[in-house]
């Protein structure tokens, strides 16, 4: 228990309020009051978090206009300092603020009335704080009639350290958000280029198809004409007519052969069009895979930053899944991206070990590393054949989940982590579950 003392606030400028520090009485809070404490009865150390967290900024501006604060209405810091100064003594401003906070957090005050001792107040505050409720429980706990100086000091210390942690975490989150937005812009640009290319290819193929269809119709019409001429030739008895018709028949036969050649060319065009459509389908599938990898990377970043996850439940990473795959071995991949691989795995709480697939690391180390890992992932685009087949054999013998995927980029790696931690790389008898994704 700390002895009561008058705490000085060198960061508050008395000139903003006209209140002299010598006129502010010292308050002994070592003994719990018989009733709820008023805001001016609290130690001046707690006025800053109360005004900053419990009193909304819009309400503070409203009070500043009402009581004509000296600080500028556009300077939030000066308004905060002046309000803190007013809260140190009993006056019309502090009384109004106290009554307003009591009305604003009436439900929390009733909730804390159930606490009969300072320890119960502290325990109830800890529960509210863990659930993300700060402002209302802070006001109810600091003014509670069973809160002594030690309880208030513990609450103040936790709020103080939490604000430091929140600022640090916000800085990290903003940096990661900036990187993610840049990556999304690049992916959007690449996707737009692919869409334009596909549109041009589709237009060209449609033109070829229309031309081939017209030629086929012309060929069919010529065949009908040839049939009619043959019938007329059989009915003719005149030798001259026969000679003329023979010449005409030879001409038509030649034209028919030419039409058959064109029909063959049309069939070839049909086959080319079919192949082009198959290629176009594969490209659309590749686009869908890239979009899925992008969404997976966004969800992984959102999961780490505490934002809402947009992935489907089947692709979400749960804490239970992460705990069951705490050690991941990555064989192969681009060495330049290894720090990003480790950073992404670290954000999920996974320990990542790496073997370059036989470039510099000896393949003799693979058995020990495979048996020491919970699961194995391998980008097949950047690994030796010897390492590839050795991994499949070792994982089959050791009953280790193994995920083989195409692509060595960050998005492919993120998708691989999502699939293996969500249980999509299960052991299937003597076979290894292999997942192929689009190449980066």
mmCIF file of N, CA and C in Angstrom, residues 41 54 56 72 77 100 106 125 143 182 187 207 254 304 327 336 420:
data_model
loop_
_atom_site.group_PDB
_atom_site.id
_atom_site.type_symbol
_atom_site.label_atom_id
_atom_site.label_comp_id
_atom_site.label_asym_id
_atom_site.label_seq_id
_atom_site.Cartn_x
_atom_site.Cartn_y
_atom_site.Cartn_z
ATOM 1 N N UNK A 41 -12.327 14.146 -6.312
ATOM 2 C CA UNK A 41 -11.766 13.491 -5.136
ATOM 3 C C UNK A 41 -10.706 12.464 -5.518
ATOM 4 N N UNK A 54 -12.723 7.840 -20.947
ATOM 5 C CA UNK A 54 -14.137 7.741 -20.577
ATOM 6 C C UNK A 54 -14.995 8.827 -21.230
ATOM 7 N N UNK A 56 -15.971 10.881 -24.357
ATOM 8 C CA UNK A 56 -15.797 10.929 -25.811
ATOM 9 C C UNK A 56 -15.360 12.322 -26.282
ATOM 10 N N UNK A 72 -8.172 26.160 -27.851
ATOM 11 C CA UNK A 72 -8.850 26.166 -29.145
ATOM 12 C C UNK A 72 -9.675 24.891 -29.303
ATOM 13 N N UNK A 77 -5.485 18.222 -27.853
ATOM 14 C CA UNK A 77 -4.591 18.066 -26.706
ATOM 15 C C UNK A 77 -4.834 19.152 -25.673
ATOM 16 N N UNK A 100 -22.392 13.592 -15.982
ATOM 17 C CA UNK A 100 -22.552 13.054 -17.335
ATOM 18 C C UNK A 100 -21.969 11.638 -17.435
ATOM 19 N N UNK A 106 -24.055 4.209 -16.578
ATOM 20 C CA UNK A 106 -24.928 3.781 -15.494
ATOM 21 C C UNK A 106 -24.962 2.253 -15.380
ATOM 22 N N UNK A 125 -12.858 -5.716 -12.938
ATOM 23 C CA UNK A 125 -12.201 -4.864 -13.932
ATOM 24 C C UNK A 125 -11.333 -5.694 -14.892
ATOM 25 N N UNK A 143 -14.188 5.053 -9.368
ATOM 26 C CA UNK A 143 -15.068 5.775 -8.444
ATOM 27 C C UNK A 143 -15.794 4.849 -7.486
ATOM 28 N N UNK A 182 -0.157 -2.398 -51.353
ATOM 29 C CA UNK A 182 0.721 -2.328 -52.523
ATOM 30 C C UNK A 182 0.696 -3.644 -53.301
ATOM 31 N N UNK A 187 -1.309 -7.032 -57.933
ATOM 32 C CA UNK A 187 -2.104 -8.166 -58.395
ATOM 33 C C UNK A 187 -3.276 -7.702 -59.256
ATOM 34 N N UNK A 207 -14.041 -14.447 -84.510
ATOM 35 C CA UNK A 207 -13.984 -14.059 -85.922
ATOM 36 C C UNK A 207 -13.598 -15.242 -86.807
ATOM 37 N N UNK A 254 -13.661 -30.330 -109.890
ATOM 38 C CA UNK A 254 -12.500 -29.581 -109.403
ATOM 39 C C UNK A 254 -12.885 -28.637 -108.269
ATOM 40 N N UNK A 304 -3.886 -12.124 -38.184
ATOM 41 C CA UNK A 304 -2.808 -11.690 -37.290
ATOM 42 C C UNK A 304 -3.079 -10.330 -36.674
ATOM 43 N N UNK A 327 5.431 -27.075 -36.081
ATOM 44 C CA UNK A 327 6.759 -27.091 -36.697
ATOM 45 C C UNK A 327 6.605 -27.518 -38.152
ATOM 46 N N UNK A 336 15.874 -16.085 -51.726
ATOM 47 C CA UNK A 336 15.702 -14.648 -51.467
ATOM 48 C C UNK A 336 14.425 -14.351 -50.706
ATOM 49 N N UNK A 420 -2.355 -26.639 -45.339
ATOM 50 C CA UNK A 420 -1.791 -27.671 -44.466
ATOM 51 C C UNK A 420 -2.247 -27.505 -43.028
#
